[in-house]
mmCIF file of C-alpha atoms and ligand atoms in Angstrom:
data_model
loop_
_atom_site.group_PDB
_atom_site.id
_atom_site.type_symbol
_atom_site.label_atom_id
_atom_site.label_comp_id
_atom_site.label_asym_id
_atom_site.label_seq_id
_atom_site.Cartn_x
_atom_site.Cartn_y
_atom_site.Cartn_z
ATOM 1 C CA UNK X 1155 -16.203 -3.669 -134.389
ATOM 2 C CA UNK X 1156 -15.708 -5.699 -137.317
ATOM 3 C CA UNK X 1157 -18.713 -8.423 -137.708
ATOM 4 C CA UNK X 1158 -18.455 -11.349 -140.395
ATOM 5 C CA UNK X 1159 -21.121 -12.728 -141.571
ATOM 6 C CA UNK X 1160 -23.379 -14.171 -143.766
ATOM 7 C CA UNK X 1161 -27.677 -12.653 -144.482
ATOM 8 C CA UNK X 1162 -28.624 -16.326 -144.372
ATOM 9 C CA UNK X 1163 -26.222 -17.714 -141.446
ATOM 10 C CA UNK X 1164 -28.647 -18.666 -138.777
ATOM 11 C CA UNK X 1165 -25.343 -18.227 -135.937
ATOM 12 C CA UNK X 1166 -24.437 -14.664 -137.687
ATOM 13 C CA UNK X 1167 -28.456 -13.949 -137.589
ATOM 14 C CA UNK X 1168 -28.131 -14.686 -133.482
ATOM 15 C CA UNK X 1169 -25.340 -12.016 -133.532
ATOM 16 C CA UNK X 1170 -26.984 -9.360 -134.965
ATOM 17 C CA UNK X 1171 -30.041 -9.845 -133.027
ATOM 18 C CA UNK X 1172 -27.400 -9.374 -130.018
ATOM 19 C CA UNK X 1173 -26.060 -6.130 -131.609
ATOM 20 C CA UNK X 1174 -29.640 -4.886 -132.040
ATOM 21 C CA UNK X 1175 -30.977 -5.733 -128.667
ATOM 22 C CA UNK X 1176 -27.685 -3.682 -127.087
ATOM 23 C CA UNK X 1177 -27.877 -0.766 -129.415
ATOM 24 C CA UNK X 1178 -24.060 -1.870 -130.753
ATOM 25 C CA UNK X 1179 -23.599 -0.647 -134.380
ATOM 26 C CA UNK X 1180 -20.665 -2.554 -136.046
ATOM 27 C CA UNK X 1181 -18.952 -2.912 -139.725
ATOM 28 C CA UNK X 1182 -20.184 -5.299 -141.454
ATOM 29 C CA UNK X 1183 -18.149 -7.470 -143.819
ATOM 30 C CA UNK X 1184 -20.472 -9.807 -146.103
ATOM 31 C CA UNK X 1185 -18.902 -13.783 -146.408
ATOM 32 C CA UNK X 1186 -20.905 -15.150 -148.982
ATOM 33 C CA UNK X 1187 -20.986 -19.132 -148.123
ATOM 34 C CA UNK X 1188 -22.229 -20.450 -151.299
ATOM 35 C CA UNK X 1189 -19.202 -18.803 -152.983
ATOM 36 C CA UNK X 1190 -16.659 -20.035 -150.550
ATOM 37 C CA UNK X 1191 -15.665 -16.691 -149.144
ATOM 38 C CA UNK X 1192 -15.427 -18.661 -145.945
ATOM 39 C CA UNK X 1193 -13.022 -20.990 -147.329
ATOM 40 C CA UNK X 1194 -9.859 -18.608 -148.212
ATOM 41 C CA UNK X 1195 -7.215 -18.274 -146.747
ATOM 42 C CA UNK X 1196 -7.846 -14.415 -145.879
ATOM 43 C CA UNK X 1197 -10.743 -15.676 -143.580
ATOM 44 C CA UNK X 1198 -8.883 -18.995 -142.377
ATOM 45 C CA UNK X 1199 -6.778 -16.381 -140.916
ATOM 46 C CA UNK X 1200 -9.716 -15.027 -138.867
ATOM 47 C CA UNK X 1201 -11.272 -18.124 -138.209
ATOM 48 C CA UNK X 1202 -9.545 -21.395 -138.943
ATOM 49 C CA UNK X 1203 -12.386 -23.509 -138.558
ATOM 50 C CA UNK X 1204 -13.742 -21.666 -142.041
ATOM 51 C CA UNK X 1205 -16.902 -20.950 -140.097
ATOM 52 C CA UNK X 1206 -19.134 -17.620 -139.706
ATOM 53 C CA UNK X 1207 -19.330 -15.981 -137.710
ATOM 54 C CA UNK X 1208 -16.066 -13.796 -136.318
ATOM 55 C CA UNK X 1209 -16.105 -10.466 -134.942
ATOM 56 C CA UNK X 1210 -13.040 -8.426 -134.868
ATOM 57 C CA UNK X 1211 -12.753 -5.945 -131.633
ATOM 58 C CA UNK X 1212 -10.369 -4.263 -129.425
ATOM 59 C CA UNK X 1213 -7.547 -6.246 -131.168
ATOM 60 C CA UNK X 1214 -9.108 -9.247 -130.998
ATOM 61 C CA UNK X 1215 -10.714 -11.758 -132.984
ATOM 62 C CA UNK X 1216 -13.624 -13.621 -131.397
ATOM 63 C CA UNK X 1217 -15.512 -16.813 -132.867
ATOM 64 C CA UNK X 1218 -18.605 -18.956 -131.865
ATOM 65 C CA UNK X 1219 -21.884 -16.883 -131.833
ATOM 66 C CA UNK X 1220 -22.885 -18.464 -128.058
ATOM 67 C CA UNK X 1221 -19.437 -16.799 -126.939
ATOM 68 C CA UNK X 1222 -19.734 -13.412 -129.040
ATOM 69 C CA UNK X 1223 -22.897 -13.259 -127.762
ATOM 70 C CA UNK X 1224 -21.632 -13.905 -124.617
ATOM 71 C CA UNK X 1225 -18.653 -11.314 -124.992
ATOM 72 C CA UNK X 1226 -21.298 -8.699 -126.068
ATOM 73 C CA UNK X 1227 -23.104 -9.426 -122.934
ATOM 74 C CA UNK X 1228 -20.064 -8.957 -120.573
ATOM 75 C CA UNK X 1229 -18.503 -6.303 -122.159
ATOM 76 C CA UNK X 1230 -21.646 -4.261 -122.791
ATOM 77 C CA UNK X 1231 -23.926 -5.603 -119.878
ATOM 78 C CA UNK X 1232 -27.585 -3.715 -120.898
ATOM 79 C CA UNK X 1233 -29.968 -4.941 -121.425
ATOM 80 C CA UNK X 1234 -28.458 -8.140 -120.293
ATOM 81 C CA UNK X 1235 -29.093 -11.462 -122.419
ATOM 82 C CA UNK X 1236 -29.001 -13.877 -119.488
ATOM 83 C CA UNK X 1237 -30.903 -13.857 -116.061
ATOM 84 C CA UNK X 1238 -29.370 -13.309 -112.905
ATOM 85 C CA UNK X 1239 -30.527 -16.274 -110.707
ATOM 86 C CA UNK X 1240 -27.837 -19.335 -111.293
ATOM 87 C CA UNK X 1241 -30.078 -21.637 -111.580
ATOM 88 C CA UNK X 1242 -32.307 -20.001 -114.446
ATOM 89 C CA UNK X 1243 -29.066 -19.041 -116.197
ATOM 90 C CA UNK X 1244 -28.369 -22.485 -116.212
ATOM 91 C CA UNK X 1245 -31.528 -23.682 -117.913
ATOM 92 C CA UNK X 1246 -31.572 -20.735 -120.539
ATOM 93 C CA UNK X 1247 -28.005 -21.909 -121.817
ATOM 94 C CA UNK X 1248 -29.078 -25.370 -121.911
ATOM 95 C CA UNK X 1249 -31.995 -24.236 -123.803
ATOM 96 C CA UNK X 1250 -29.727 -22.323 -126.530
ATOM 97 C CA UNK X 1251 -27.076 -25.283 -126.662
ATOM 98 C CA UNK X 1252 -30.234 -27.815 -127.966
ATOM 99 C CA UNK X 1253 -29.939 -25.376 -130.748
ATOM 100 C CA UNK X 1254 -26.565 -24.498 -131.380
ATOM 101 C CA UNK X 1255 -24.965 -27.413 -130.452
ATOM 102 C CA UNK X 1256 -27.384 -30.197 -131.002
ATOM 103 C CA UNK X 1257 -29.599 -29.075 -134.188
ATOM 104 C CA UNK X 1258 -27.706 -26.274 -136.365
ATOM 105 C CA UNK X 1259 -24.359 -28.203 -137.222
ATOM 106 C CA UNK X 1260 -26.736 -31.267 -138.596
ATOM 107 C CA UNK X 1261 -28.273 -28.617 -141.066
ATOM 108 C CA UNK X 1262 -25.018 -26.830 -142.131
ATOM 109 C CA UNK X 1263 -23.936 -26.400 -145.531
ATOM 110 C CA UNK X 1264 -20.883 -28.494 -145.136
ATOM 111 C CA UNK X 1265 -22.712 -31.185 -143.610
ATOM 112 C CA UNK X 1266 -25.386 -30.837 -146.583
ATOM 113 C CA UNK X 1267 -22.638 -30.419 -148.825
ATOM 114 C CA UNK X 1268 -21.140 -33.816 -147.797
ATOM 115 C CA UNK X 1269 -25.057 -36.211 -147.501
ATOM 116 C CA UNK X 1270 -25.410 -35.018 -151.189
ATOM 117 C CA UNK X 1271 -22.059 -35.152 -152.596
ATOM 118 C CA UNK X 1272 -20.227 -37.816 -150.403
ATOM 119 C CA UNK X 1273 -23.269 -39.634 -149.440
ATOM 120 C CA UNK X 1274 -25.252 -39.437 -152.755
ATOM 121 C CA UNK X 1275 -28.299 -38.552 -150.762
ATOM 122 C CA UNK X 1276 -31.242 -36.689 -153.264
ATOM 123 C CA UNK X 1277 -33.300 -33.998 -151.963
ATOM 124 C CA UNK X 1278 -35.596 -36.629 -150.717
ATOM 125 C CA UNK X 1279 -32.866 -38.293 -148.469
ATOM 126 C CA UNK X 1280 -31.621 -34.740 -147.193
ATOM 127 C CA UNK X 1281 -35.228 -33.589 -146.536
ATOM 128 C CA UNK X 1282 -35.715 -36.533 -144.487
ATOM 129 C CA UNK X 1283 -32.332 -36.222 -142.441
ATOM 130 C CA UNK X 1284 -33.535 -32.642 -141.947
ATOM 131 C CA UNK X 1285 -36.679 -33.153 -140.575
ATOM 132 C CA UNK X 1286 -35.895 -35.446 -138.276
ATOM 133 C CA UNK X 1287 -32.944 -33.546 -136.648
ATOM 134 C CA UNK X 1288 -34.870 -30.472 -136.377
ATOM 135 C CA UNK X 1289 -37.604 -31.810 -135.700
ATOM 136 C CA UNK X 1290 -36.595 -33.629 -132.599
ATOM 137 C CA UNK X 1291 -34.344 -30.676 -131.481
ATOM 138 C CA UNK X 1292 -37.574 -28.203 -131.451
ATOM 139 C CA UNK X 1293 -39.670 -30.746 -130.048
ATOM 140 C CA UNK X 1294 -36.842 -30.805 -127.262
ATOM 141 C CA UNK X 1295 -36.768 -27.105 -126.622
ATOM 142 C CA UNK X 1296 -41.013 -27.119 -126.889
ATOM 143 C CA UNK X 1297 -40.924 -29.399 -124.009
ATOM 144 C CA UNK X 1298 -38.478 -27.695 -121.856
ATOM 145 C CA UNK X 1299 -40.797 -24.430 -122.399
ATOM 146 C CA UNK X 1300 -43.886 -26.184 -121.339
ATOM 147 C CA UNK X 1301 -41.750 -26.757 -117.829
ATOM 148 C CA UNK X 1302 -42.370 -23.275 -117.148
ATOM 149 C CA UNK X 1303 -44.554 -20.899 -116.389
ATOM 150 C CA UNK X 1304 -46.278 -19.016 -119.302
ATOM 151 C CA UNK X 1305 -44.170 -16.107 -120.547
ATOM 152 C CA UNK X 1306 -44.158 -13.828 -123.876
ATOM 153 C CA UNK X 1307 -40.368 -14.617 -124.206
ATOM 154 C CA UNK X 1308 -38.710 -18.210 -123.519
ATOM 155 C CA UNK X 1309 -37.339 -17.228 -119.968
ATOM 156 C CA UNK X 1310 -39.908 -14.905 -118.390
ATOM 157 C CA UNK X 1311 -40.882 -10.909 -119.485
ATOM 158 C CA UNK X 1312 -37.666 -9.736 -121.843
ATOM 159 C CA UNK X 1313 -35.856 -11.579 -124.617
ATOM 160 C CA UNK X 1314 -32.532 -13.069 -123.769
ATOM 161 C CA UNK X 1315 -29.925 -15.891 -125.232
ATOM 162 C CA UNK X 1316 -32.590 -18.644 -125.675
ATOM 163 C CA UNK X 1317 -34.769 -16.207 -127.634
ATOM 164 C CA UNK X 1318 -31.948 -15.099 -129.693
ATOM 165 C CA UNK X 1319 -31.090 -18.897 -130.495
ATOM 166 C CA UNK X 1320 -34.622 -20.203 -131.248
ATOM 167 C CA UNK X 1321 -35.747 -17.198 -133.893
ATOM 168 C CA UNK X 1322 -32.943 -17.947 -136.130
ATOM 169 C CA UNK X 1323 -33.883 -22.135 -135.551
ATOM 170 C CA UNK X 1324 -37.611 -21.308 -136.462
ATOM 171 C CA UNK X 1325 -36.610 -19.291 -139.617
ATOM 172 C CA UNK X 1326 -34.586 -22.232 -140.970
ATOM 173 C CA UNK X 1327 -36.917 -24.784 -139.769
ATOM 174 C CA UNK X 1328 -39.622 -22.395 -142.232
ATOM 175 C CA UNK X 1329 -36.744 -22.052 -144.780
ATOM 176 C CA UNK X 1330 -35.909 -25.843 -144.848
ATOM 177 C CA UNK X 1331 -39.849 -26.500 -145.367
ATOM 178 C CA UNK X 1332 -40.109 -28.197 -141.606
ATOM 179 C CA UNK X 1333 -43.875 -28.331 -140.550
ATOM 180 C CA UNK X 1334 -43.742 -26.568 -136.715
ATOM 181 C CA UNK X 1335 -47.290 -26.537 -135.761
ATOM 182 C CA UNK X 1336 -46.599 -29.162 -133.157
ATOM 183 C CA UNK X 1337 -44.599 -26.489 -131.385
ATOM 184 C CA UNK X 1338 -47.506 -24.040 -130.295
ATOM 185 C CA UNK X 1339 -45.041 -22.514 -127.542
ATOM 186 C CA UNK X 1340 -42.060 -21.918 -129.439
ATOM 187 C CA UNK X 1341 -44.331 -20.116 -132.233
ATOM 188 C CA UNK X 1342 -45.707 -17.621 -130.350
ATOM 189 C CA UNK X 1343 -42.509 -16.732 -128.414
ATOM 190 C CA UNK X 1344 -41.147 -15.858 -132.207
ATOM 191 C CA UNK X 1345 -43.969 -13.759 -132.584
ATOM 192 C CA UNK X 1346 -43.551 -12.118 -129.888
ATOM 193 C CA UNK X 1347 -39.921 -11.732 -130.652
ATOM 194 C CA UNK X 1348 -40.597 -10.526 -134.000
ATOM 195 C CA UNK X 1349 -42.520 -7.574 -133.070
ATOM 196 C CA UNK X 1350 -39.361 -6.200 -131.664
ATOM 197 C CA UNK X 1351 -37.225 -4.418 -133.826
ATOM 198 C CA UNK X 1352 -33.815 -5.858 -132.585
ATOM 199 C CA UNK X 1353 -35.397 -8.894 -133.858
ATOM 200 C CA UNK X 1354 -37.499 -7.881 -137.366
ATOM 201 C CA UNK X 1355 -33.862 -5.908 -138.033
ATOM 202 C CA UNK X 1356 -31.768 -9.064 -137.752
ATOM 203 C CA UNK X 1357 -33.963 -10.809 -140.316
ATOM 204 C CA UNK X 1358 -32.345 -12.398 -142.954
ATOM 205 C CA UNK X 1359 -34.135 -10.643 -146.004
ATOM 206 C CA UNK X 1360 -33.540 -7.334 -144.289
ATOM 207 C CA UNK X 1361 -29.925 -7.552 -144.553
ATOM 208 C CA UNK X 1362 -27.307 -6.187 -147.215
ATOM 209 C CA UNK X 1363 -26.058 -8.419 -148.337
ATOM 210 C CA UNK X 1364 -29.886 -10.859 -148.728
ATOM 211 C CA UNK X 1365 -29.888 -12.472 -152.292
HETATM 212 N N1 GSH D 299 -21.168 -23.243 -133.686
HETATM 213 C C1 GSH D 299 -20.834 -22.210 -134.629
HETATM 214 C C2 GSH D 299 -21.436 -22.562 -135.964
HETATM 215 C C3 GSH D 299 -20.919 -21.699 -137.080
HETATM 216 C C4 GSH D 299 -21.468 -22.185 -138.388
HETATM 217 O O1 GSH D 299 -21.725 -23.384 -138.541
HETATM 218 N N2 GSH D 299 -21.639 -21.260 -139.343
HETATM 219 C C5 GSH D 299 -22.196 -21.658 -140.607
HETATM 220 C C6 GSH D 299 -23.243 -20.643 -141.073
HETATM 221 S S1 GSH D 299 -24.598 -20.597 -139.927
HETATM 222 C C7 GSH D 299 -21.105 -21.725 -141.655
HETATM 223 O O2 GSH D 299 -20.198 -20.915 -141.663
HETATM 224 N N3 GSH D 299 -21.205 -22.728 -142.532
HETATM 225 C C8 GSH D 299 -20.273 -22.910 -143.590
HETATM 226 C C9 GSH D 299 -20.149 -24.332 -144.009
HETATM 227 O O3 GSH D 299 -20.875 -25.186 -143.477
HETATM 228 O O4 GSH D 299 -19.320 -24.587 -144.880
HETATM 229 C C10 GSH D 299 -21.377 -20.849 -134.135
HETATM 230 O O5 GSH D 299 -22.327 -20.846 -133.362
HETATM 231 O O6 GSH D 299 -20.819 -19.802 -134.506
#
């Protein structure tokens, strides 16, 4: 396998925290973002939507980090990354799609990229547009936690998806300077996360390619 990615991509960080927690090892292939690496035609060619993450494998080119993941999971099924009742399967994706599809595109470069240059917004103006997505997203995801019973990980006794969605979120809310001590639940399941090594491993700063 083939993996593209970037150290500080929060949707390549969910990947490799997928890798880790199936014992996959893969090629890595760095795509620095701040250089455009994403941008040429080379990787157009891999992904058109100029995004990372995309994982080569068995012939195929895959894109998305919620359906890698979700490839990884079917095609190598242990430990598996979703539970088994339908109904708790259910919540757990809706749980990782606040994230990925609700709060990560409205802190992506491009969209960044386009309230400072497009927009003329200062760092005050994207700090403010910043904390209020993210903010309301993990507020969102705090209160579908507090639904549930206590647990060390999101969904009950082992990591899974929602786990693998919301340590990436926390490390950009930290990176972004977002104050999450209003989120008491979601902090101590990324503790507990982060004593694992699939998840210290996946960490940003302990990657090769980490400026
Ligand atoms: N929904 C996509 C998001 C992919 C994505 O937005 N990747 C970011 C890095 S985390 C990226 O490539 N950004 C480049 C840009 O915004 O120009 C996924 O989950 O894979």
């Amino acid at each position: 396998m083939r993996f593209h990615g970037f150290f500080r991509s929060s949707s390549s960080y969910r990947c490799r925290i997928a890798f880790n927690l199936k014992r996959l090892s893969y090629a890595f292939v760095s795509t620095p973002l701040r250089e455009g690496a994403h941008r040429t035609a080379a990787f157009r060619a891999l992904n058109p939507q100029a995004l990372v993450p995309a994982l080569e494998d068995g012939g195929e080119v895959f894109t998305q980090s919620l359906a890698i993941i979700e490839w990884l999971d079917e095609t190598h099924p242990t430990p598996p990354l979703l539970p088994a009742d339908p109904a708790t399967r259910a919540h757990v994706r809706a749980f990782a799609q606040v994230i990925a599809c609700e709060v990560h595109p409205l802190q992506n470069l491009r969209v960044l990229d386009y309230l400072r240059q497009e927009l003329g917004q200062d760092d005050a103006g994207v700090n403010r547009w910043l904390t209020r997505w993210i903010g309301e997203g993990l507020a969102a995801c705090e209160a579908l936690l507090s639904r549930r019973p206590e647990s060390p990980f999101c969904f009950g006794e082992a990591p899974g998806l929602a786990d693998i969605c919301l340590v990436p979120q926390m490390f950009s809310a930290d990176r972004f300077g977002i104050d999450t001590a209003a989120f008491p639940r979601l902090r101590a399941v990324r503790i507990a996360c982060e004593a694992l090594p699939a998840f210290a491993e996946a960490a940003p700063g302990r990657q090769p390619d980490a400026a």
